[in-house]
């Protein structure tokens, strides 16, 4: 398939569509309402990063942010590592309480609120940030040795979820698209501007997944994935949605011509 995701913002509402074309015939195959697809692909990218970069025995997860995107982040990480403890921190007490309530009683996984960033990070093997913050949500010095960080909420130069110390401590920094990160990664851009990081040191996650670049080298390495979100991820998830829809005979056929 070839495809794209388009979205509009009007009167406070955002609407997403993914379009898929048959790459051989040029035929439009699907128009997919993509709010949920976007949530799934953002979580899935963090899942891929966790699979390739987190320690194999990682079992404590800290989640910063408790909005709708945080649910897919949690589910993706749970699919890749034997997590049995989850701490959720959000500046909104109501949101983090609702988040924890949703997963109360999950078999084999204790999900609880964290009252402070320090509480969330205490011994955490995997850290997810999925916020709209313009300032770092924790101090990098608090990261445990060997932690893996998925920074998934920042896709703007005016936003910054992680601090310079987190970047400095990272033995390996990955992103889904290096070209895109150069344009919009607010977590890395200031560090590069100060001369403390070169873009040539940042590795695309796809290179690691394909075995073209090493992943984690030592158990005590801190690793970082900067998730910017790219259209290729939407096309890949959209193709799977289309396959399942056809198998389950869901959706509606529309005659366009």
PDB file of C-alpha atoms in Angstrom:
ATOM      1  CA  UNK A   1       0.000   0.000   0.000  1.00  0.00           C
ATOM      2  CA  UNK A   2       0.775   3.665  -0.281  1.00  0.00           C
ATOM      3  CA  UNK A   3      -1.148   6.112   1.834  1.00  0.00           C
ATOM      4  CA  UNK A   4      -1.388   9.203   3.951  1.00  0.00           C
ATOM      5  CA  UNK A   5      -3.016  10.572   7.065  1.00  0.00           C
ATOM      6  CA  UNK A   6      -4.872  13.863   6.897  1.00  0.00           C
ATOM      7  CA  UNK A   7      -6.455  15.813   9.712  1.00  0.00           C
ATOM      8  CA  UNK A   8      -8.410  18.989  10.316  1.00  0.00           C
ATOM      9  CA  UNK A   9      -8.655  21.187  13.396  1.00  0.00           C
ATOM     10  CA  UNK A  10     -11.817  23.269  13.732  1.00  0.00           C
ATOM     11  CA  UNK A  11     -13.812  24.593  16.676  1.00  0.00           C
ATOM     12  CA  UNK A  12     -11.663  22.696  19.132  1.00  0.00           C
ATOM     13  CA  UNK A  13     -12.137  19.321  17.443  1.00  0.00           C
ATOM     14  CA  UNK A  14      -9.507  17.296  15.572  1.00  0.00           C
ATOM     15  CA  UNK A  15     -10.574  14.731  12.957  1.00  0.00           C
ATOM     16  CA  UNK A  16      -8.218  12.190  11.403  1.00  0.00           C
ATOM     17  CA  UNK A  17      -8.464  10.086   8.234  1.00  0.00           C
ATOM     18  CA  UNK A  18      -6.066   7.500   6.805  1.00  0.00           C
ATOM     19  CA  UNK A  19      -6.313   6.763   3.078  1.00  0.00           C
ATOM     20  CA  UNK A  20      -4.820   3.593   1.580  1.00  0.00           C
ATOM     21  CA  UNK A  21      -4.187   2.917  -2.114  1.00  0.00           C
ATOM     22  CA  UNK A  22      -3.147  -0.314  -3.773  1.00  0.00           C
ATOM     23  CA  UNK A  23       0.480   0.323  -4.723  1.00  0.00           C
ATOM     24  CA  UNK A  24       0.217  -1.835  -7.897  1.00  0.00           C
ATOM     25  CA  UNK A  25      -3.117  -0.704  -9.323  1.00  0.00           C
ATOM     26  CA  UNK A  26      -3.517   2.783  -7.849  1.00  0.00           C
ATOM     27  CA  UNK A  27      -6.996   1.822  -6.631  1.00  0.00           C
ATOM     28  CA  UNK A  28      -8.190   3.533  -3.435  1.00  0.00           C
ATOM     29  CA  UNK A  29      -8.733   0.621  -1.036  1.00  0.00           C
ATOM     30  CA  UNK A  30      -9.827   2.262   2.224  1.00  0.00           C
ATOM     31  CA  UNK A  31     -10.806   5.455   4.005  1.00  0.00           C
ATOM     32  CA  UNK A  32     -10.321   4.881   7.725  1.00  0.00           C
ATOM     33  CA  UNK A  33     -11.476   7.096  10.587  1.00  0.00           C
ATOM     34  CA  UNK A  34      -8.142   7.359  12.322  1.00  0.00           C
ATOM     35  CA  UNK A  35      -8.444   8.746  15.850  1.00  0.00           C
ATOM     36  CA  UNK A  36      -8.051   5.226  17.250  1.00  0.00           C
ATOM     37  CA  UNK A  37      -5.513   4.261  14.583  1.00  0.00           C
ATOM     38  CA  UNK A  38      -3.349   7.207  15.639  1.00  0.00           C
ATOM     39  CA  UNK A  39      -3.531   6.138  19.259  1.00  0.00           C
ATOM     40  CA  UNK A  40      -2.614   2.556  18.360  1.00  0.00           C
ATOM     41  CA  UNK A  41       0.329   3.436  16.121  1.00  0.00           C
ATOM     42  CA  UNK A  42       1.777   5.858  18.674  1.00  0.00           C
ATOM     43  CA  UNK A  43       1.627   3.157  21.324  1.00  0.00           C
ATOM     44  CA  UNK A  44       2.941   0.528  18.921  1.00  0.00           C
ATOM     45  CA  UNK A  45       6.044   2.605  18.112  1.00  0.00           C
ATOM     46  CA  UNK A  46       6.890   2.706  21.817  1.00  0.00           C
ATOM     47  CA  UNK A  47       6.242  -1.030  21.979  1.00  0.00           C
ATOM     48  CA  UNK A  48       8.752  -1.675  19.183  1.00  0.00           C
ATOM     49  CA  UNK A  49      11.313   0.555  20.903  1.00  0.00           C
ATOM     50  CA  UNK A  50      10.758  -1.220  24.212  1.00  0.00           C
ATOM     51  CA  UNK A  51      11.140  -4.639  22.573  1.00  0.00           C
ATOM     52  CA  UNK A  52      14.503  -3.717  21.071  1.00  0.00           C
ATOM     53  CA  UNK A  53      15.961  -1.406  23.733  1.00  0.00           C
ATOM     54  CA  UNK A  54      14.628  -2.204  27.213  1.00  0.00           C
ATOM     55  CA  UNK A  55      16.344  -4.819  29.356  1.00  0.00           C
ATOM     56  CA  UNK A  56      14.793  -8.247  28.947  1.00  0.00           C
ATOM     57  CA  UNK A  57      14.006  -8.431  32.676  1.00  0.00           C
ATOM     58  CA  UNK A  58      12.435  -4.951  32.873  1.00  0.00           C
ATOM     59  CA  UNK A  59       9.323  -5.181  35.034  1.00  0.00           C
ATOM     60  CA  UNK A  60       8.618  -1.733  36.558  1.00  0.00           C
ATOM     61  CA  UNK A  61       6.991   0.905  34.319  1.00  0.00           C
ATOM     62  CA  UNK A  62       6.572   4.630  35.033  1.00  0.00           C
ATOM     63  CA  UNK A  63       4.032   6.503  32.895  1.00  0.00           C
ATOM     64  CA  UNK A  64       3.992  10.307  32.807  1.00  0.00           C
ATOM     65  CA  UNK A  65       0.634  11.444  31.490  1.00  0.00           C
ATOM     66  CA  UNK A  66      -2.818   9.915  31.920  1.00  0.00           C
ATOM     67  CA  UNK A  67      -4.691  11.004  28.805  1.00  0.00           C
ATOM     68  CA  UNK A  68      -6.154   8.789  26.098  1.00  0.00           C
ATOM     69  CA  UNK A  69      -2.770   8.235  24.426  1.00  0.00           C
ATOM     70  CA  UNK A  70      -1.327   6.838  27.668  1.00  0.00           C
ATOM     71  CA  UNK A  71      -3.565   3.752  27.467  1.00  0.00           C
ATOM     72  CA  UNK A  72      -2.014   2.540  24.211  1.00  0.00           C
ATOM     73  CA  UNK A  73       1.456   3.226  25.614  1.00  0.00           C
ATOM     74  CA  UNK A  74       0.749   1.023  28.620  1.00  0.00           C
ATOM     75  CA  UNK A  75      -0.765  -1.785  26.562  1.00  0.00           C
ATOM     76  CA  UNK A  76       2.139  -1.795  24.085  1.00  0.00           C
ATOM     77  CA  UNK A  77       4.782  -1.996  26.813  1.00  0.00           C
ATOM     78  CA  UNK A  78       2.848  -4.776  28.576  1.00  0.00           C
ATOM     79  CA  UNK A  79       2.940  -6.738  25.308  1.00  0.00           C
ATOM     80  CA  UNK A  80       6.735  -6.667  25.188  1.00  0.00           C
ATOM     81  CA  UNK A  81       8.067  -7.028  28.740  1.00  0.00           C
ATOM     82  CA  UNK A  82       7.064  -8.898  31.952  1.00  0.00           C
ATOM     83  CA  UNK A  83       5.834  -5.742  33.682  1.00  0.00           C
ATOM     84  CA  UNK A  84       4.237  -6.349  37.071  1.00  0.00           C
ATOM     85  CA  UNK A  85       4.338  -2.804  38.508  1.00  0.00           C
ATOM     86  CA  UNK A  86       3.027   0.399  36.893  1.00  0.00           C
ATOM     87  CA  UNK A  87       3.225   3.864  38.457  1.00  0.00           C
ATOM     88  CA  UNK A  88       1.217   6.646  36.791  1.00  0.00           C
ATOM     89  CA  UNK A  89       1.964  10.325  37.346  1.00  0.00           C
ATOM     90  CA  UNK A  90      -0.067  13.236  36.029  1.00  0.00           C
ATOM     91  CA  UNK A  91      -0.446  16.795  37.226  1.00  0.00           C
ATOM     92  CA  UNK A  92      -4.209  16.108  37.129  1.00  0.00           C
ATOM     93  CA  UNK A  93      -5.150  13.996  40.138  1.00  0.00           C
ATOM     94  CA  UNK A  94      -8.547  13.204  38.601  1.00  0.00           C
ATOM     95  CA  UNK A  95      -7.020  11.894  35.369  1.00  0.00           C
ATOM     96  CA  UNK A  96      -4.467   9.688  37.043  1.00  0.00           C
ATOM     97  CA  UNK A  97      -7.114   8.337  39.427  1.00  0.00           C
ATOM     98  CA  UNK A  98      -9.397   7.477  36.495  1.00  0.00           C
ATOM     99  CA  UNK A  99      -6.480   5.871  34.662  1.00  0.00           C
ATOM    100  CA  UNK A 100      -5.633   3.634  37.614  1.00  0.00           C
ATOM    101  CA  UNK A 101      -9.292   2.696  38.137  1.00  0.00           C
ATOM    102  CA  UNK A 102      -9.514   1.443  34.557  1.00  0.00           C
ATOM    103  CA  UNK A 103      -6.759  -1.092  35.205  1.00  0.00           C
ATOM    104  CA  UNK A 104      -7.621  -2.011  38.770  1.00  0.00           C
ATOM    105  CA  UNK A 105      -7.779  -5.776  39.109  1.00  0.00           C
ATOM    106  CA  UNK A 106      -5.581  -6.470  36.078  1.00  0.00           C
ATOM    107  CA  UNK A 107      -4.154  -9.937  36.600  1.00  0.00           C
ATOM    108  CA  UNK A 108      -0.462  -9.957  37.463  1.00  0.00           C
ATOM    109  CA  UNK A 109       0.007  -6.189  37.156  1.00  0.00           C
ATOM    110  CA  UNK A 110      -0.261  -3.696  40.020  1.00  0.00           C
ATOM    111  CA  UNK A 111      -1.178  -0.247  38.671  1.00  0.00           C
ATOM    112  CA  UNK A 112      -1.057   2.648  41.123  1.00  0.00           C
ATOM    113  CA  UNK A 113      -0.906   6.432  41.262  1.00  0.00           C
ATOM    114  CA  UNK A 114       2.407   8.160  41.853  1.00  0.00           C
ATOM    115  CA  UNK A 115       2.168  11.336  43.892  1.00  0.00           C
ATOM    116  CA  UNK A 116       5.418  12.800  42.567  1.00  0.00           C
ATOM    117  CA  UNK A 117       7.817  12.249  39.653  1.00  0.00           C
ATOM    118  CA  UNK A 118      10.327  10.872  42.166  1.00  0.00           C
ATOM    119  CA  UNK A 119       7.795   8.284  43.326  1.00  0.00           C
ATOM    120  CA  UNK A 120       7.057   7.246  39.740  1.00  0.00           C
ATOM    121  CA  UNK A 121      10.728   6.845  38.810  1.00  0.00           C
ATOM    122  CA  UNK A 122      11.896   4.975  41.905  1.00  0.00           C
ATOM    123  CA  UNK A 123      13.451   1.820  40.435  1.00  0.00           C
ATOM    124  CA  UNK A 124      11.567   2.128  37.120  1.00  0.00           C
ATOM    125  CA  UNK A 125      13.071   0.019  34.308  1.00  0.00           C
ATOM    126  CA  UNK A 126      10.898   1.593  31.576  1.00  0.00           C
ATOM    127  CA  UNK A 127       9.696   5.206  31.489  1.00  0.00           C
ATOM    128  CA  UNK A 128       7.046   6.600  29.153  1.00  0.00           C
ATOM    129  CA  UNK A 129       6.315  10.303  28.738  1.00  0.00           C
ATOM    130  CA  UNK A 130       3.101  11.015  26.859  1.00  0.00           C
ATOM    131  CA  UNK A 131       2.187  14.593  27.763  1.00  0.00           C
ATOM    132  CA  UNK A 132       1.754  18.012  26.168  1.00  0.00           C
ATOM    133  CA  UNK A 133       4.254  19.593  28.546  1.00  0.00           C
ATOM    134  CA  UNK A 134       6.471  22.481  27.481  1.00  0.00           C
ATOM    135  CA  UNK A 135       8.885  21.753  30.335  1.00  0.00           C
ATOM    136  CA  UNK A 136      10.662  18.507  31.332  1.00  0.00           C
ATOM    137  CA  UNK A 137       8.405  16.310  33.455  1.00  0.00           C
ATOM    138  CA  UNK A 138      11.226  14.787  35.544  1.00  0.00           C
ATOM    139  CA  UNK A 139      14.899  15.297  36.315  1.00  0.00           C
ATOM    140  CA  UNK A 140      17.203  12.994  34.377  1.00  0.00           C
ATOM    141  CA  UNK A 141      19.374  12.381  37.420  1.00  0.00           C
ATOM    142  CA  UNK A 142      16.462  10.398  38.894  1.00  0.00           C
ATOM    143  CA  UNK A 143      16.561   7.721  36.181  1.00  0.00           C
ATOM    144  CA  UNK A 144      17.707   4.328  37.424  1.00  0.00           C
ATOM    145  CA  UNK A 145      20.780   2.836  35.703  1.00  0.00           C
ATOM    146  CA  UNK A 146      19.639   0.686  32.802  1.00  0.00           C
ATOM    147  CA  UNK A 147      16.322   2.490  32.320  1.00  0.00           C
ATOM    148  CA  UNK A 148      14.744   2.786  28.893  1.00  0.00           C
ATOM    149  CA  UNK A 149      12.777   5.967  28.095  1.00  0.00           C
ATOM    150  CA  UNK A 150      10.034   6.333  25.469  1.00  0.00           C
ATOM    151  CA  UNK A 151       9.494  10.080  24.989  1.00  0.00           C
ATOM    152  CA  UNK A 152       6.268   9.997  22.979  1.00  0.00           C
ATOM    153  CA  UNK A 153       4.392  13.240  23.599  1.00  0.00           C
ATOM    154  CA  UNK A 154       6.698  15.814  22.054  1.00  0.00           C
ATOM    155  CA  UNK A 155       6.461  16.676  18.364  1.00  0.00           C
ATOM    156  CA  UNK A 156       7.093  20.405  18.490  1.00  0.00           C
ATOM    157  CA  UNK A 157      10.104  22.624  19.026  1.00  0.00           C
ATOM    158  CA  UNK A 158       8.179  24.523  21.710  1.00  0.00           C
ATOM    159  CA  UNK A 159       7.543  21.379  23.793  1.00  0.00           C
ATOM    160  CA  UNK A 160      10.023  19.492  25.932  1.00  0.00           C
ATOM    161  CA  UNK A 161       9.234  16.419  28.044  1.00  0.00           C
ATOM    162  CA  UNK A 162      12.768  15.377  28.999  1.00  0.00           C
ATOM    163  CA  UNK A 163      15.714  17.416  30.186  1.00  0.00           C
ATOM    164  CA  UNK A 164      19.306  17.778  29.044  1.00  0.00           C
ATOM    165  CA  UNK A 165      20.537  15.376  31.711  1.00  0.00           C
ATOM    166  CA  UNK A 166      18.338  12.574  30.347  1.00  0.00           C
ATOM    167  CA  UNK A 167      19.793  13.102  26.876  1.00  0.00           C
ATOM    168  CA  UNK A 168      23.313  13.316  28.283  1.00  0.00           C
ATOM    169  CA  UNK A 169      22.930  10.041  30.185  1.00  0.00           C
ATOM    170  CA  UNK A 170      21.550   8.129  27.198  1.00  0.00           C
ATOM    171  CA  UNK A 171      24.095   5.699  25.757  1.00  0.00           C
ATOM    172  CA  UNK A 172      21.831   5.242  22.727  1.00  0.00           C
ATOM    173  CA  UNK A 173      19.334   7.773  21.347  1.00  0.00           C
ATOM    174  CA  UNK A 174      16.863   6.587  18.719  1.00  0.00           C
ATOM    175  CA  UNK A 175      13.996   8.149  16.800  1.00  0.00           C
ATOM    176  CA  UNK A 176      11.507   6.931  14.202  1.00  0.00           C
ATOM    177  CA  UNK A 177      12.695   9.476  11.611  1.00  0.00           C
ATOM    178  CA  UNK A 178      15.966  11.347  11.898  1.00  0.00           C
ATOM    179  CA  UNK A 179      14.934  13.803   9.175  1.00  0.00           C
ATOM    180  CA  UNK A 180      11.732  14.631  11.033  1.00  0.00           C
ATOM    181  CA  UNK A 181      13.461  14.838  14.418  1.00  0.00           C
ATOM    182  CA  UNK A 182      15.768  17.534  13.015  1.00  0.00           C
ATOM    183  CA  UNK A 183      12.675  19.637  12.277  1.00  0.00           C
ATOM    184  CA  UNK A 184      10.427  19.146  15.304  1.00  0.00           C
ATOM    185  CA  UNK A 185      12.099  17.330  18.213  1.00  0.00           C
ATOM    186  CA  UNK A 186      11.998  19.833  21.054  1.00  0.00           C
ATOM    187  CA  UNK A 187      13.708  17.365  23.408  1.00  0.00           C
ATOM    188  CA  UNK A 188      16.862  17.090  21.306  1.00  0.00           C
ATOM    189  CA  UNK A 189      17.071  20.349  19.372  1.00  0.00           C
ATOM    190  CA  UNK A 190      18.226  22.548  22.296  1.00  0.00           C
ATOM    191  CA  UNK A 191      20.885  19.989  23.248  1.00  0.00           C
ATOM    192  CA  UNK A 192      22.190  19.941  19.679  1.00  0.00           C
ATOM    193  CA  UNK A 193      22.166  23.743  19.581  1.00  0.00           C
ATOM    194  CA  UNK A 194      24.377  23.827  22.675  1.00  0.00           C
ATOM    195  CA  UNK A 195      26.866  21.483  21.026  1.00  0.00           C
ATOM    196  CA  UNK A 196      26.278  18.677  23.515  1.00  0.00           C
ATOM    197  CA  UNK A 197      24.852  16.289  20.901  1.00  0.00           C
ATOM    198  CA  UNK A 198      25.315  15.805  17.168  1.00  0.00           C
ATOM    199  CA  UNK A 199      22.488  14.590  14.949  1.00  0.00           C
ATOM    200  CA  UNK A 200      24.931  11.983  13.613  1.00  0.00           C
ATOM    201  CA  UNK A 201      24.790  10.349  17.050  1.00  0.00           C
ATOM    202  CA  UNK A 202      21.023   9.771  16.787  1.00  0.00           C
ATOM    203  CA  UNK A 203      19.964   6.417  15.345  1.00  0.00           C
ATOM    204  CA  UNK A 204      16.717   5.525  13.578  1.00  0.00           C
ATOM    205  CA  UNK A 205      14.784   2.821  15.413  1.00  0.00           C
ATOM    206  CA  UNK A 206      14.255   0.978  12.130  1.00  0.00           C
ATOM    207  CA  UNK A 207      18.019   0.457  11.829  1.00  0.00           C
ATOM    208  CA  UNK A 208      18.047  -1.268  15.216  1.00  0.00           C
ATOM    209  CA  UNK A 209      14.965  -3.363  14.429  1.00  0.00           C
ATOM    210  CA  UNK A 210      16.520  -4.465  11.119  1.00  0.00           C
ATOM    211  CA  UNK A 211      19.832  -5.381  12.760  1.00  0.00           C
ATOM    212  CA  UNK A 212      21.703  -2.617  10.939  1.00  0.00           C
ATOM    213  CA  UNK A 213      22.731  -0.932  14.197  1.00  0.00           C
ATOM    214  CA  UNK A 214      23.361  -2.277  17.666  1.00  0.00           C
ATOM    215  CA  UNK A 215      20.798  -1.738  20.385  1.00  0.00           C
ATOM    216  CA  UNK A 216      21.505  -1.869  24.103  1.00  0.00           C
ATOM    217  CA  UNK A 217      25.121  -2.784  24.860  1.00  0.00           C
ATOM    218  CA  UNK A 218      25.126  -3.059  28.663  1.00  0.00           C
ATOM    219  CA  UNK A 219      22.501  -3.679  31.326  1.00  0.00           C
ATOM    220  CA  UNK A 220      23.226  -0.345  33.000  1.00  0.00           C
ATOM    221  CA  UNK A 221      22.932   1.714  29.787  1.00  0.00           C
ATOM    222  CA  UNK A 222      20.177   4.315  29.674  1.00  0.00           C
ATOM    223  CA  UNK A 223      18.426   4.190  26.292  1.00  0.00           C
ATOM    224  CA  UNK A 224      16.075   6.758  24.758  1.00  0.00           C
ATOM    225  CA  UNK A 225      13.454   6.618  22.009  1.00  0.00           C
ATOM    226  CA  UNK A 226      12.212   9.954  20.697  1.00  0.00           C
ATOM    227  CA  UNK A 227       8.858   9.203  19.053  1.00  0.00           C
ATOM    228  CA  UNK A 228       7.849  11.863  16.534  1.00  0.00           C
ATOM    229  CA  UNK A 229       5.133   9.901  14.745  1.00  0.00           C
ATOM    230  CA  UNK A 230       5.429   9.360  10.997  1.00  0.00           C
ATOM    231  CA  UNK A 231       2.903   8.625   8.263  1.00  0.00           C
ATOM    232  CA  UNK A 232       4.532   5.266   7.467  1.00  0.00           C
ATOM    233  CA  UNK A 233       3.361   4.056  10.887  1.00  0.00           C
ATOM    234  CA  UNK A 234      -0.215   5.128  10.062  1.00  0.00           C
ATOM    235  CA  UNK A 235      -0.065   3.297   6.731  1.00  0.00           C
ATOM    236  CA  UNK A 236       1.271   0.119   8.372  1.00  0.00           C
ATOM    237  CA  UNK A 237      -1.417   0.100  11.075  1.00  0.00           C
ATOM    238  CA  UNK A 238      -4.085   1.089   8.551  1.00  0.00           C
ATOM    239  CA  UNK A 239      -3.131  -1.865   6.347  1.00  0.00           C
ATOM    240  CA  UNK A 240      -3.587  -4.218   9.296  1.00  0.00           C
ATOM    241  CA  UNK A 241      -6.945  -2.641  10.143  1.00  0.00           C
ATOM    242  CA  UNK A 242      -8.048  -3.140   6.532  1.00  0.00           C
ATOM    243  CA  UNK A 243      -6.919  -6.792   6.576  1.00  0.00           C
ATOM    244  CA  UNK A 244      -8.872  -7.465   9.765  1.00  0.00           C
ATOM    245  CA  UNK A 245     -11.942  -5.586   8.518  1.00  0.00           C
ATOM    246  CA  UNK A 246     -12.056  -7.737   5.396  1.00  0.00           C
ATOM    247  CA  UNK A 247     -11.514 -10.943   7.361  1.00  0.00           C
ATOM    248  CA  UNK A 248     -14.315 -10.050   9.786  1.00  0.00           C
ATOM    249  CA  UNK A 249     -16.545  -8.565   7.053  1.00  0.00           C
ATOM    250  CA  UNK A 250     -16.690  -5.177   8.774  1.00  0.00           C
ATOM    251  CA  UNK A 251     -16.870  -1.744   7.200  1.00  0.00           C
ATOM    252  CA  UNK A 252     -18.861  -0.463   4.258  1.00  0.00           C
ATOM    253  CA  UNK A 253     -18.115  -0.775   0.554  1.00  0.00           C
ATOM    254  CA  UNK A 254     -18.422   2.561  -1.265  1.00  0.00           C
ATOM    255  CA  UNK A 255     -18.609   2.943  -5.054  1.00  0.00           C
ATOM    256  CA  UNK A 256     -16.521   6.025  -5.912  1.00  0.00           C
ATOM    257  CA  UNK A 257     -16.681   5.846  -9.727  1.00  0.00           C
TER     258      UNK A 257
END
